[in-house]
Every structure is written in structure tokens, then in C-alpha cells.
Short mmCIF file of C-alpha atoms and ligand atoms in Angstrom, two decimals:
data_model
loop_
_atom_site.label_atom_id
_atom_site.label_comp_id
_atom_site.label_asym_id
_atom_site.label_seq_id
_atom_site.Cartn_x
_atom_site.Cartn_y
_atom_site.Cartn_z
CA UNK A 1 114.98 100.91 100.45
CA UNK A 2 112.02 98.54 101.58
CA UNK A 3 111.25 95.29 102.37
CA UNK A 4 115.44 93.96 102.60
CA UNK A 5 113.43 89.86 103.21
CA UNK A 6 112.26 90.94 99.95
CA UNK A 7 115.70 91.61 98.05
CA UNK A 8 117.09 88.27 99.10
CA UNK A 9 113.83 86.44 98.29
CA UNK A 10 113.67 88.19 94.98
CA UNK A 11 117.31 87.05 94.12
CA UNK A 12 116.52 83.44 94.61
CA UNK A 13 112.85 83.48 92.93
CA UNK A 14 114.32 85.22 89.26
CA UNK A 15 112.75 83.17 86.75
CA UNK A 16 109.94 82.04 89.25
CA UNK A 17 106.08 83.74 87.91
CA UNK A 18 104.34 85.75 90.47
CA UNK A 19 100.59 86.11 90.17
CA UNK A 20 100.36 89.69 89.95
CA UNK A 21 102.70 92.40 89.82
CA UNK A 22 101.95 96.05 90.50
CA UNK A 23 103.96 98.83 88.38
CA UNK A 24 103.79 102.07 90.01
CA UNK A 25 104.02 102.20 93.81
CA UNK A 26 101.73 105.43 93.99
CA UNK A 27 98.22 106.46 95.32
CA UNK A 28 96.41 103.61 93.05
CA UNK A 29 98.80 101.21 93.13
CA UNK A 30 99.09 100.89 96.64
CA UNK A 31 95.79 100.35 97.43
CA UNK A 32 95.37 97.94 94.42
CA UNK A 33 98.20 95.84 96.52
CA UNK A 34 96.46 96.19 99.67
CA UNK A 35 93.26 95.74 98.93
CA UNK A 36 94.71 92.13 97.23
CA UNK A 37 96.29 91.03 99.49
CA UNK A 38 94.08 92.02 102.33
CA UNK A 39 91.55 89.58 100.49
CA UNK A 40 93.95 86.74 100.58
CA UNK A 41 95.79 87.52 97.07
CA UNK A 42 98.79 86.81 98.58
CA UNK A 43 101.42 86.51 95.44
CA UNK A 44 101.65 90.58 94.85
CA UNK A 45 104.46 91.88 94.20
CA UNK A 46 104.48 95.82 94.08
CA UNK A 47 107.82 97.46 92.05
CA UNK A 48 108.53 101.20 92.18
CA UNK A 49 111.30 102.98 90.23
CA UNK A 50 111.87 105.64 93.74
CA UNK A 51 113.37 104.71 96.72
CA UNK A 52 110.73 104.74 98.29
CA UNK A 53 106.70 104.50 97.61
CA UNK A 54 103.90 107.02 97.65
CA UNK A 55 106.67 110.38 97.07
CA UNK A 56 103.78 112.19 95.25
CA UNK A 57 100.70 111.45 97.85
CA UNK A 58 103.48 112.76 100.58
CA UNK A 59 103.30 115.93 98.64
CA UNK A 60 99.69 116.78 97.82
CA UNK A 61 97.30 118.98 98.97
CA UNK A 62 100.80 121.81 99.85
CA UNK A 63 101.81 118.68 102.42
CA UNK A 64 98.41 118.80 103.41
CA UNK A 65 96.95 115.82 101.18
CA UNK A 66 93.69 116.69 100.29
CA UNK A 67 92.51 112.94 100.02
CA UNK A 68 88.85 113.37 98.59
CA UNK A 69 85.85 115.70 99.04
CA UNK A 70 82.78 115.78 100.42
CA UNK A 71 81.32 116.85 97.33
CA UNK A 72 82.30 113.93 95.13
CA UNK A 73 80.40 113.71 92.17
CA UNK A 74 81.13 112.88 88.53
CA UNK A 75 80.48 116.03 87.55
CA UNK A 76 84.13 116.85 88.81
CA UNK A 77 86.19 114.56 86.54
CA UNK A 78 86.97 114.46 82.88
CA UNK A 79 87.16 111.28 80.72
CA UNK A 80 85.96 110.05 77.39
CA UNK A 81 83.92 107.37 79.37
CA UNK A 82 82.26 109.68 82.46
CA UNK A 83 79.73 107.12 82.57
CA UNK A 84 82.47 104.29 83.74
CA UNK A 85 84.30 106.55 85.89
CA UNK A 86 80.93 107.11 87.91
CA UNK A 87 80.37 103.48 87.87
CA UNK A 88 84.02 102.79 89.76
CA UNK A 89 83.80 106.27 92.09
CA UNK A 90 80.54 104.88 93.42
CA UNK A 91 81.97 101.56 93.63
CA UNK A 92 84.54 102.98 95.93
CA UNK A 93 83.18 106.26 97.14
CA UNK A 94 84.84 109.27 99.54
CA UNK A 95 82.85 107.42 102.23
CA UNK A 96 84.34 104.13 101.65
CA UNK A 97 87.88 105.89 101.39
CA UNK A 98 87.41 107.31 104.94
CA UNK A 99 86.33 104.51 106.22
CA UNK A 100 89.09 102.51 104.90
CA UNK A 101 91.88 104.77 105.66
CA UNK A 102 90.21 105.42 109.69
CA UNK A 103 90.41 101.14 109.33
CA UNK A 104 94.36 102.11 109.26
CA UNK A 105 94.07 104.14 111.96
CA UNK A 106 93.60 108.11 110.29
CA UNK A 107 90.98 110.50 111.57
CA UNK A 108 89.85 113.43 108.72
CA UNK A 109 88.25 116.53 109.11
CA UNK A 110 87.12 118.81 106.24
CA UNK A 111 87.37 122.29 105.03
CA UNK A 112 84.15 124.86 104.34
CA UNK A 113 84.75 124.00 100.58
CA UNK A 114 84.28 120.12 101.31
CA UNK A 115 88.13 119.53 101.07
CA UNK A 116 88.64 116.66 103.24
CA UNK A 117 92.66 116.36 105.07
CA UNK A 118 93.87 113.99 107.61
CA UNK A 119 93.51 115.54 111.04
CA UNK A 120 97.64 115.56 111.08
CA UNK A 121 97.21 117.99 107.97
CA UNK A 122 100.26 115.48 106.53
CA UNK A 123 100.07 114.18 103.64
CA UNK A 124 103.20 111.94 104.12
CA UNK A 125 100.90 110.72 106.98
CA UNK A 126 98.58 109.17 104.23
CA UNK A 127 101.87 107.53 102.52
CA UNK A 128 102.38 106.19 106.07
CA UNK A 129 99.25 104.55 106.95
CA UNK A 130 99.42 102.79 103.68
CA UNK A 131 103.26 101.91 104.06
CA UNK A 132 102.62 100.32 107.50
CA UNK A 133 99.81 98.47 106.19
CA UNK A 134 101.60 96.97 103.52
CA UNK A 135 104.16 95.66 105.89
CA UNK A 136 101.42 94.50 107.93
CA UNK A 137 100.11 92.46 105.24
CA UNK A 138 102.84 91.23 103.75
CA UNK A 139 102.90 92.53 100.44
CA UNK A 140 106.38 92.26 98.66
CA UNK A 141 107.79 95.62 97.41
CA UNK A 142 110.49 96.33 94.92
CA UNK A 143 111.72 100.16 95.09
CA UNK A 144 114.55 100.73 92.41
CA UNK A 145 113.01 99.26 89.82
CA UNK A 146 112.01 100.76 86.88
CA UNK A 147 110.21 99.29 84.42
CA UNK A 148 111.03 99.84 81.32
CA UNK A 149 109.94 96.88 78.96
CA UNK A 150 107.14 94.99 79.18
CA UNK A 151 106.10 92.03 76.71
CA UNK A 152 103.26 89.43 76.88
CA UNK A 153 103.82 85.89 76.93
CA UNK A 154 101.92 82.65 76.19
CA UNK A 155 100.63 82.14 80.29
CA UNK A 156 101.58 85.96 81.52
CA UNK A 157 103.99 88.86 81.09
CA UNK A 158 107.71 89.52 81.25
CA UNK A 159 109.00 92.72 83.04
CA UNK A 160 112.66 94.28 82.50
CA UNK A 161 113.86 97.10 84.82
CA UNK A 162 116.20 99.56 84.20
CA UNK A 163 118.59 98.78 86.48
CA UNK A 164 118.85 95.39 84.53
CA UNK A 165 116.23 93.34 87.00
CA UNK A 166 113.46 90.71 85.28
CA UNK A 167 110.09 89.74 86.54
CA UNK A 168 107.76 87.51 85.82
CA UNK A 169 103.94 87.77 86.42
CA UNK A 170 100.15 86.27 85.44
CA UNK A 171 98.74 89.54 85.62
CA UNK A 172 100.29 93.03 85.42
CA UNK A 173 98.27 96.28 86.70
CA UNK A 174 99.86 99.52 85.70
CA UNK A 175 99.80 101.87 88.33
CA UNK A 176 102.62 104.19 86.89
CA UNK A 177 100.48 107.46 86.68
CA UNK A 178 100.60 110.33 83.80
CA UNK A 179 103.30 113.04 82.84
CA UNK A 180 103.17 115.66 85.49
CA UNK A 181 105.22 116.42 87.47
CA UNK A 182 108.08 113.66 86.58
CA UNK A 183 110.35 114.68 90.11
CA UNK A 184 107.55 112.33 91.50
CA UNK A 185 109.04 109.66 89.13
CA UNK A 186 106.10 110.23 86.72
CA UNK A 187 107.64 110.95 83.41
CA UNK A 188 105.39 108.96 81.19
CA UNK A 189 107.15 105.73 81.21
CA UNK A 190 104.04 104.13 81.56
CA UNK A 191 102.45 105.12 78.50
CA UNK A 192 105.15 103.63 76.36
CA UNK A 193 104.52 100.42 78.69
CA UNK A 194 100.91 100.56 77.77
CA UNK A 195 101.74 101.32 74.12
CA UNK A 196 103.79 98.62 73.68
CA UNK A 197 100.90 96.45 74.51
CA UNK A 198 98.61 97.85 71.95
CA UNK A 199 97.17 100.64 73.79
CA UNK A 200 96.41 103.97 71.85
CA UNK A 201 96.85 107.67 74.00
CA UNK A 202 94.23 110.32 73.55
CA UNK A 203 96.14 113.87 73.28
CA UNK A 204 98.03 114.64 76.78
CA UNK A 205 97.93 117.87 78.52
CA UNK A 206 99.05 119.70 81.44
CA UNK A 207 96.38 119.89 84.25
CA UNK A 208 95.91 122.09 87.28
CA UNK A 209 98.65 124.38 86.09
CA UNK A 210 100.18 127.65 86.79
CA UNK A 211 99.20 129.96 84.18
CA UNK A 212 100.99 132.15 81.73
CA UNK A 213 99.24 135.35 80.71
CA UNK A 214 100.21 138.46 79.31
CA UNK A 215 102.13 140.65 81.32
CA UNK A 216 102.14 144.18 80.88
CA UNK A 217 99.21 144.60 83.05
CA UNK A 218 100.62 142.91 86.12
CA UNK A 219 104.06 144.17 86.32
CA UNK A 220 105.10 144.76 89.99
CA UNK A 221 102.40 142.27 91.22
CA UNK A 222 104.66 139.05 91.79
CA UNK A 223 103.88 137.39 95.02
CA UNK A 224 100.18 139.18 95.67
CA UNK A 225 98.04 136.38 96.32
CA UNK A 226 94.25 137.57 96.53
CA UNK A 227 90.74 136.00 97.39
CA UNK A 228 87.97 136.28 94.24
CA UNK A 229 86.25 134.98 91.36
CA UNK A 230 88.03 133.78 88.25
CA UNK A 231 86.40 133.07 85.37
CA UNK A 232 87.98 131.15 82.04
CA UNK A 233 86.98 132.02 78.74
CA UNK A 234 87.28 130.69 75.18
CA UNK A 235 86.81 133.89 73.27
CA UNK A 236 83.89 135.01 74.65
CA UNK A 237 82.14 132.06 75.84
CA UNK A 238 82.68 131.16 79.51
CA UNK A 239 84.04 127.74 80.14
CA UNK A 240 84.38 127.93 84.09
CA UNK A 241 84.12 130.22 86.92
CA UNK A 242 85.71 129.25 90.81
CA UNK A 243 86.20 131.10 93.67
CA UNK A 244 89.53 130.62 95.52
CA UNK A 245 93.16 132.19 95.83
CA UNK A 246 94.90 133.47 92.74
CA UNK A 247 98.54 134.59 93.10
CA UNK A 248 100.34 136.27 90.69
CA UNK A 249 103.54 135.74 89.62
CA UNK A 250 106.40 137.41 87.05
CA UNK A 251 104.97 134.97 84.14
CA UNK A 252 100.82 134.80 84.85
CA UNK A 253 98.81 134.17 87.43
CA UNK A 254 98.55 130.69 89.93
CA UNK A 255 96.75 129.63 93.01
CA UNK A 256 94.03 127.22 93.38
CA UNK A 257 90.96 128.89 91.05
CA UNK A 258 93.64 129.40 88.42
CA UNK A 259 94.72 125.51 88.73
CA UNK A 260 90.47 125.05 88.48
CA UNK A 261 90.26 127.19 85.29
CA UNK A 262 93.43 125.06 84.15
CA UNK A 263 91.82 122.14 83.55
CA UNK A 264 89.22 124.09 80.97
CA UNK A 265 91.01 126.01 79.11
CA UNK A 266 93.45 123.05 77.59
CA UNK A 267 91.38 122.98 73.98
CA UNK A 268 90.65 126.67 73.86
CA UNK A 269 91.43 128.03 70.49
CA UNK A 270 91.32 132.16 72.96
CA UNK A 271 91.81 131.57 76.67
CA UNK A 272 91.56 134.12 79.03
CA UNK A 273 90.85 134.96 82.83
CA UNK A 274 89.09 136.89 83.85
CA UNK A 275 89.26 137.96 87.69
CA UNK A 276 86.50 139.63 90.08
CA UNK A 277 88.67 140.71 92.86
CA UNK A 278 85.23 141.72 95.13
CA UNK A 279 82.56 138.71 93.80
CA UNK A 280 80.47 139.40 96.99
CA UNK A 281 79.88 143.63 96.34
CA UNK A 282 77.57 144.33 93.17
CA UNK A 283 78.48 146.98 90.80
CA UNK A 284 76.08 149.51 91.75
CA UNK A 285 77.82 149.05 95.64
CA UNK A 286 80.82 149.83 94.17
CA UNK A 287 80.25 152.64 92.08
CA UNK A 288 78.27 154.46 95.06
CA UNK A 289 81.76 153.45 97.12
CA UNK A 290 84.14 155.12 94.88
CA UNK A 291 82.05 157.89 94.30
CA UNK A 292 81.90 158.78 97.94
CA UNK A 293 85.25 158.35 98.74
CA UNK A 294 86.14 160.23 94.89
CA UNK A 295 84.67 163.25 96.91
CA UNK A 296 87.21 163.37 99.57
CA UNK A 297 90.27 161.67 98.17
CA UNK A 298 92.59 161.70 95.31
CA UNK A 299 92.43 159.12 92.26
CA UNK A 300 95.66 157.80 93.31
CA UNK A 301 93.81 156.70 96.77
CA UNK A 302 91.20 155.42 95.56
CA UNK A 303 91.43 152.08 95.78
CA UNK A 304 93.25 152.13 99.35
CA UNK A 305 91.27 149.51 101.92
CA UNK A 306 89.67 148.34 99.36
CA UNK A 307 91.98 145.81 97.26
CA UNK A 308 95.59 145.27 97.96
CA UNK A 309 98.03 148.45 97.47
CA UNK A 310 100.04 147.26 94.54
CA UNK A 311 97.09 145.85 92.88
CA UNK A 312 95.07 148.98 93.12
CA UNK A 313 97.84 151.11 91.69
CA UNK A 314 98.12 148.29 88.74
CA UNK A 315 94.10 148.67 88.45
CA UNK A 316 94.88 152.28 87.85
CA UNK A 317 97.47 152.11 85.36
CA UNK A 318 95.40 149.78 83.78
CA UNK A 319 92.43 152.14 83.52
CA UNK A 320 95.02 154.96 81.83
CA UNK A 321 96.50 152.84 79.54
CA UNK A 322 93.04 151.55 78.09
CA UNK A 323 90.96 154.45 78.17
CA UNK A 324 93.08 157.48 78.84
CA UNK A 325 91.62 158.60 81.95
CA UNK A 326 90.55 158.19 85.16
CA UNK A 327 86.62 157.24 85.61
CA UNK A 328 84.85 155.66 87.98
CA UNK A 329 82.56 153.12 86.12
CA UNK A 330 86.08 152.12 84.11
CA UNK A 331 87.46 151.58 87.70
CA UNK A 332 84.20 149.17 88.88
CA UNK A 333 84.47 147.56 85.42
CA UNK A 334 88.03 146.68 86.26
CA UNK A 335 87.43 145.58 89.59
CA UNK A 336 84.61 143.37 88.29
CA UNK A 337 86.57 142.11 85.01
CA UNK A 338 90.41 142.09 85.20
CA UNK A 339 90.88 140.36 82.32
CA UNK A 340 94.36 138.83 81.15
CA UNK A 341 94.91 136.67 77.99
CA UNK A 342 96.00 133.59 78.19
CA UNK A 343 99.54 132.41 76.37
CA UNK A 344 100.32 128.98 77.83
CA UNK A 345 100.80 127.27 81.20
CA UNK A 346 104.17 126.20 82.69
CA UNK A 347 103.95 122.77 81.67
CA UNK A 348 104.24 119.14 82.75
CA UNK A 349 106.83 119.89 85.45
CA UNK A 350 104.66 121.68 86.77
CA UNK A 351 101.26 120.38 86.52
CA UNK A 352 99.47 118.29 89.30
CA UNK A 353 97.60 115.89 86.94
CA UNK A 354 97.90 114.89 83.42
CA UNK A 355 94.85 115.35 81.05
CA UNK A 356 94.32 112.40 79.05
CA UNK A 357 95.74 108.69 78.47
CA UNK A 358 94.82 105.46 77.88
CA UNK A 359 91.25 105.75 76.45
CA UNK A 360 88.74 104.50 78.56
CA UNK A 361 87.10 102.46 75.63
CA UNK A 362 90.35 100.51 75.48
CA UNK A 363 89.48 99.14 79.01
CA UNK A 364 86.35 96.85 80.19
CA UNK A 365 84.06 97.97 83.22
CA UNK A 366 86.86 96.43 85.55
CA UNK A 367 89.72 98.22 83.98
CA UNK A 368 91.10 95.60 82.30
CA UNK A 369 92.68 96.04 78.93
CA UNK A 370 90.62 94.95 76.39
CA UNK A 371 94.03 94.88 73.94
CA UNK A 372 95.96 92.84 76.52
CA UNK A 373 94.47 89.95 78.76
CA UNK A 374 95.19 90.54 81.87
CA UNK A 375 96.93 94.02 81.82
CA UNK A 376 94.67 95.95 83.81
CA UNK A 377 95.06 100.03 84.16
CA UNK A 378 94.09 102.37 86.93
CA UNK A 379 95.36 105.57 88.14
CA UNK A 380 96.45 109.00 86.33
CA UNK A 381 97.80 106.51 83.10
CA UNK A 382 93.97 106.06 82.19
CA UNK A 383 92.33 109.20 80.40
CA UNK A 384 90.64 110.83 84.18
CA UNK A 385 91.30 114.15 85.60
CA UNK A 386 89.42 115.79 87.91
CA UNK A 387 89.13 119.37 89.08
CA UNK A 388 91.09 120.63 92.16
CA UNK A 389 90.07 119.81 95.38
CA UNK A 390 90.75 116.41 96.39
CA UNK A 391 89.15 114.58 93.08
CA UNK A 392 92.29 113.05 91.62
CA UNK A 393 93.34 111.12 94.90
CA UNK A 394 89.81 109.91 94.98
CA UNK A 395 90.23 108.35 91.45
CA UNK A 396 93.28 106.87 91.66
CA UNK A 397 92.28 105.05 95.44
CA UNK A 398 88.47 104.13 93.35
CA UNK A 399 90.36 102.78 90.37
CA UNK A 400 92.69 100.87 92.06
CA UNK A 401 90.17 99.38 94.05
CA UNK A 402 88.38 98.73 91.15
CA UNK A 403 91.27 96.59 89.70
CA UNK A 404 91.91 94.73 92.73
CA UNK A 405 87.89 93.53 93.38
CA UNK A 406 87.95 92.39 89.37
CA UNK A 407 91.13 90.41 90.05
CA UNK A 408 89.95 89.22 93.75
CA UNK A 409 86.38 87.88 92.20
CA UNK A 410 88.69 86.28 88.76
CA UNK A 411 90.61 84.40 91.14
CA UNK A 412 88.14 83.50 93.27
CA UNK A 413 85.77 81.64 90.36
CA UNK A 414 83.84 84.96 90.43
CA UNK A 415 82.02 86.58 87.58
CA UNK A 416 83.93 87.08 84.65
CA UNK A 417 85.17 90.07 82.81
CA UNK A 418 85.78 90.02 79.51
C1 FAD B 1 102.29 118.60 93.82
C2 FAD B 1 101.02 117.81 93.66
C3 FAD B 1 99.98 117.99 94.53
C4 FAD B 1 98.79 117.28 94.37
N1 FAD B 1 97.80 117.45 95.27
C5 FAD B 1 96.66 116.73 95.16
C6 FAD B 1 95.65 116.82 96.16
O1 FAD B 1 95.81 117.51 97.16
N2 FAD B 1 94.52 116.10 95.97
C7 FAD B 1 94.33 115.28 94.88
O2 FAD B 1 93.28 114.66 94.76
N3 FAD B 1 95.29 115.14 93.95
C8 FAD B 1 96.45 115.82 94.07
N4 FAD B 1 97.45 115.66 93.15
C9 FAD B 1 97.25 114.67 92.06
C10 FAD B 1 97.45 113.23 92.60
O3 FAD B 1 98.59 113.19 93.40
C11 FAD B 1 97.57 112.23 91.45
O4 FAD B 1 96.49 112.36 90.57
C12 FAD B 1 97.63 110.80 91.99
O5 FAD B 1 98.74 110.64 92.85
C13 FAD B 1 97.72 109.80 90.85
O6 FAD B 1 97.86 108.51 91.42
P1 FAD B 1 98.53 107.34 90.58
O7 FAD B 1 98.60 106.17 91.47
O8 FAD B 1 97.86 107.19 89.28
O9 FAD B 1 99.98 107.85 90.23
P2 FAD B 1 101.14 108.39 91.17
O10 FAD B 1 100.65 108.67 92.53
O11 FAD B 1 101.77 109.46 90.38
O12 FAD B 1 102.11 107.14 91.31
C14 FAD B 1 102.74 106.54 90.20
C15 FAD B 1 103.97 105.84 90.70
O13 FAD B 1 104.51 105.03 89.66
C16 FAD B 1 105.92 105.14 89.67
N5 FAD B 1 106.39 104.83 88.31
C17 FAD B 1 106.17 105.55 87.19
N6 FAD B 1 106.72 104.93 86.13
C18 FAD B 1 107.30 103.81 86.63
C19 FAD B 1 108.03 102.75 86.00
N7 FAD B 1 108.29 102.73 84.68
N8 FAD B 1 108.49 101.73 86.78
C20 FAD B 1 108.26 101.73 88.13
N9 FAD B 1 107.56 102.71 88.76
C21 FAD B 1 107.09 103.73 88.00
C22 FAD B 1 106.19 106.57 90.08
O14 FAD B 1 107.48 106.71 90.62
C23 FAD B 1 105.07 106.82 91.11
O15 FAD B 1 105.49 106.53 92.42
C24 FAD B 1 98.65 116.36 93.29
C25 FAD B 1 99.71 116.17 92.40
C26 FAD B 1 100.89 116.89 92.57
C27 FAD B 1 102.02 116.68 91.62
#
């Protein structure tokens, strides 16, 4: 529990308006609340249904918390308004994010594929830095409360909890996030928030998702993890290629190129992977390989120090199965093309982001709602996903940024954003 002055002061002030109340005490929430208050907002109250804020940034990146990349560019994200979500990333770019989380007090280094970390490679140390800042600041935070029931009012909004607690507020922003993975406390109770102020939801997916595939050709290969080049296919029209880990497992294939190829494959009427398990050795290397060592060693060795043990006897018993024999351009071809059909994914639970939301066109350059005066969005909840690699963190610290400078300059007698 957080913020006990808060508790007591809450009892007293039920019925009392606040000027702007925060659901969703995530990534993009609470920077919204900081970035408020640190600009002399100072009514903000934050609620959160956990005990306790931030549990999913403590737990991205593997505990790492891959925070942004160096590489940020639109061209990473997904939305039906790409031209908006460029306008708020540069508003609020991976520079500006470093800066302001080094103005906490974090240091960041990066990987060779632009993957930026803090230096502690914890994540929970990003939650932290926040936390402490919040304190710092002053802003008032409500864990245990989860909204469940919003409704607009003649001068603001009304806010029920779950646990039976009422709040009162000018302005809302909902920071609640998507569907995936709901042990975060993301089960999609914000979209029936935003719903039941008039907002529509473009189809929801599963994003950056273990795949399932077919599995008769990679029987015995649970827990092999290998380095190469996936591709993702809709029939036979590539949709994405990425170079990274992919580990397989006793229902399809995961690791971080498969959660890549995840985000592509969600409207494809034929998915498949395909994986290149040696991206870096051409064909005609390969063949001139095998045919040398064909000379001196049996087929069942033939793929010894060159690709994992189990995989190479799989790779075999591939090549038997589909062509009847042992040759050695089927053998290249399979090394180059390991192709496995694609039958599902393993769902929400599992997923790291949720594809689609609350349209974009539904919200004005500033993120507020144009169904809903002052209900403003940002985060996951709004229809955003970007690819692996640090681009969904950026978004939800941009967007929530975004919200808070559109409130600050309102407030303030700034420009107006209708
Ligand atoms: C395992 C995992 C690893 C990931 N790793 C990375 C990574 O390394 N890099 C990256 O860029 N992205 C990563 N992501 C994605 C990233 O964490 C999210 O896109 C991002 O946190 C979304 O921020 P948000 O503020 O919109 O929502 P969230 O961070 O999900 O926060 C929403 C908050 O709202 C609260 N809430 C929900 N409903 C209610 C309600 N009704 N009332 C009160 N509170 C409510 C939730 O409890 C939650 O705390 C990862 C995701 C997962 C699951």
C-alpha cells in the first residue's frame, strides 16, 4: 500500500472534486502524473487497482526493461492514425525519455540492436525512479482501487471502484492499458470504461506472442533456443523477416524474432515461419560444406558442428519424411527454409501488448476524447503497438506526456484543443 497521508485524506475529501484523476498506475500513467504535477498541476490524484504501481514496467524487457531504442522511428508502431502517433513520439522522443529518466537519477546503456536498458539491467529500477519521484512531488496515489464505473457529469466525472470507493474528478485520463497479460492487472477493464463513454474498439489481438505451429516436425526440440532469420508469411507473400532468438517449445516456436513476426501475422488468412538457421552462409557455401564433409562422414553426422544436435537430427527426419531420401540440396533447402505453419498463438495471457483499441480518430491531436470532454486516453488502451524492442514503453511514456502538456497548457489559458 502507498501513500497511508493519502488514505486518511481521501476518507475525509469523499464527495470533494479533484481536478484530474489518473486510472491506471502503469508506464503512461505515471508519467502523465508526474509530468502534471511537476508543472504545478498539483490536484492529481493517481488510482491503481494493484497494490502497488508500475507491476508490468518491473517486468519488461525479461527484468531487464528495455525502455526505448535508439532506433525509434514510426515505422515501428502500428495504428490506424501513424501520422498522430509520429506527431506525439517526436513530441516526446527516446532522447527526451533519457534525459528525463537520467533527471531522476538513471544512467542507460544500449545493446548492438539499439535496445536501450538501465545500466542496473532492472526493470523494477525504472518502476523505482518513477515511484520515488512521485513521492517527491507529491502526487496522491490510490492502490486498491479498481475502477469499474465511470459516468460523466454536468462539471466532470464520477468514478466507482470495486472495492466500493467513489471519486470525483474535472478531468479523467485513462491510463489502464490493453488485454495482455491481465496478471499485470490488465484485463481490459478499461475498454468497457472507455465504452461506456461512447468510445468504439477496433478488433483486439494478441501481440508479441508465443507462437503455435504445427508440430510433427519439431518433436524432441522443446527448450532449443537458436540464433537466425525468421521470416512470416501470409501464403506466400512475406509480411516480415527479423533476426533474433527463436526457442522452441512442445506447442510452436517463441523467442524474440517470433514475438517480431507476431505482431504481422494477426490478419493473415495462411501464416507461417519460416526459419534460416545460418542467415550469414549462402547456399552455394553450404552445399560445397556438406558435400565435403558427405565424403568423409555418414548422413546421420552431417549436420554435427554445424546446427544444434537435436535440431540437425529433426532437419533430417524432416528431409525423409518430405522427400524420401537423403540429399544434399534438400538438406541446404532446409537449413535455409524450415518452414512451420502457423495455427494460433497462446493468447492474451500471454502476449506483451495488445493490438488494437480505442481508435485513434476517436481522439484529437492531444489525446483527448473527442466523444467525451475531457476524458483523455494514452497508453496500450489507444489502438498503438509497436514491434519488439523497446517501442511500446516508448509510446506509453510519449502518450502520456502528450496528455499531461495538453492538460498543463488547458489549465494554464494555453491553446485550446478541441
Ligand atoms: C512481460 C512483458 C514484458 C514487456 N517488455 C517490454 C519491453 O521490454 N519493452 C517495451 O517497450 N514494452 C514491453 N512490454 C509492453 C509494455 O510493458 C506495455 O506496452 C506498457 O506497459 C503499456 O503501458 P500502459 O501505461 O498503457 O499500461 P500498463 O503499463 O499495462 O499499466 C496499466 C495499469 O492500469 C491498471 N489498471 C487496469 N485497469 C484498471 C482499472 N479498472 N482500475 C484501476 N487500475 C487499472 C493496471 O493494473 C496497470 O497497472 C512488455 C509487456 C509485458 C507483459
Amino acid at each position: 500500500m502507498q501513500n497511508f497521508d493519502f488514505f486518511r485524506k481521501m476518507r475525509y475529501n469523499i464527495g470533494m472534486k479533484h481536478d484530474i484523476i489518473i486510472i491506471g498506475g502503469g508506464a503512461s500513467g505515471m508519467l502523465c502524473a508526474l509530468t502534471l504535477v511537476q508543472n504545478g498541476i498539483e490536484d492529481v490524484v493517481l488510482v491503481e487497482r494493484g497494490e502497488r504501481l508500475g507491476k508490468k514496467l518491473s517486468a519488461t524487457g525479461n527484468g531487464q526493461g528495455n525502455i526505448t531504442n535508439q532506433n525509434l522511428s514510426v515505422a515501428h508502431y502500428f495504428s490506424d492514425d501513424i501520422k498522430k502517433v509520429e506527431r506525439i513520439i517526436k513530441g516526446f522522443d527516446n532522447h527526451a525519455l533519457l534525459d528525463f529518466f537520467k533527471s531522476l537519477g538513471g544512467m542507460f546503456e544500449a545493446d548492438e540492436k539499439g535496445r536501450v536498458y538501465p545500466t542496473s539491467r532492472q526493470a523494477s529500477s525504472l518502476t523505482d525512479l518513477l515511484r520515488f519521484a512521485l513521492e517527491r512531488a507529491g502526487v496522491r496515489v490510490q492502490t486498491g482501487f479498481t475502477a469499474v464505473k465511470i459516468s460523466r457529469q454536468a462539471d466532470g466525472f464520477s468514478l466507482t471502484s470495486q472495492e466500493g470507493a467513489a471519486l470525483k474528478g474535472k478531468t479523467v485520463v485513462l491510463a489502464t492499458g490493453g488485454k495482455a497479460a491481465k496478471n499485470f492487472g490488465t484485463d481490459g477493464t478499461g475498454y468497457l470504461l472507455a465504452k461506456s463513454l461512447g468510445h468504439t474498439l477496433t478488433p483486439l489481438y494478441p501481440a508479441l506472442v508465443q507462437l503455435k505451429t504445427q508440430t510433427a516436425h519439431i518433436k524432441g526440440l522443446k527448450g532449443i533456443r537458436c540464433e537466425g532469420l525468421l521470416r512470416a508469411y501470409d501464403g506466400a507473400k512475406e509480411l516480415t523477416h527479423a533476426r533474433g532468438d527463436v526457442i522452441f517449445t512442445d506447442y510452436g516456436v517463441s523467442g524474440n524474432a517470433v514475438f517480431w513476426a507476431s505482431s504481422y501475422l494477426t490478419d493473415a488468412k495462411n501464416p507461417s515461419v519460416s526459419l534460416e538457421f545460418l542467415p550469414d552462409v549462402s547456399k552455394d557455401e553450404l552445399l560445397k560444406l556438406l558435400s565435403q564433409k558427405a565424403k568423409f562422414c555418414a548422413e546421420e553426422q552431417i549436420f554435427v558442428g554445424i546446427v544444434n544436435n537435436q535440431l540437425g537430427r529433426a532437419i533430417l527426419k524432416r528431409l525423409h519424411l518430405e522427400n524420401g531420401k537423403f540429399s544434399l540440396e534438400g538438406a541446404v533447402k532446409l537449413l535455409k527454409s524450415f518452414t512451420l505453419p502457423v495455427t494460433g498463438t497462446l493468447g492474451f495471457d500471454y502476449a506483451q501488448v495488445t493490438k488494437g483499441g480505442v481508435p485513434m480518430s476517436e481522439l484529437n491531436e492531444c489525446l483527448m476524447s473527442k466523444k467525451c470532454k475531457n476524458l483523455y486516453l494514452c497508453g496500450e488502451i489507444i489502438n498503438v503497438d509497436g514491434e519488439c524492442g523497446g517501442y511500446n514503453l516508448q509510446w506509453a511514456f510519449s502518450s502520456g506526456v502528450c496528455v499531461a502538456n495538453a492538460i498543463i497548457a488547458e489549465r494554464k489559458g494555453g491553446r485550446g484543443h478541441d
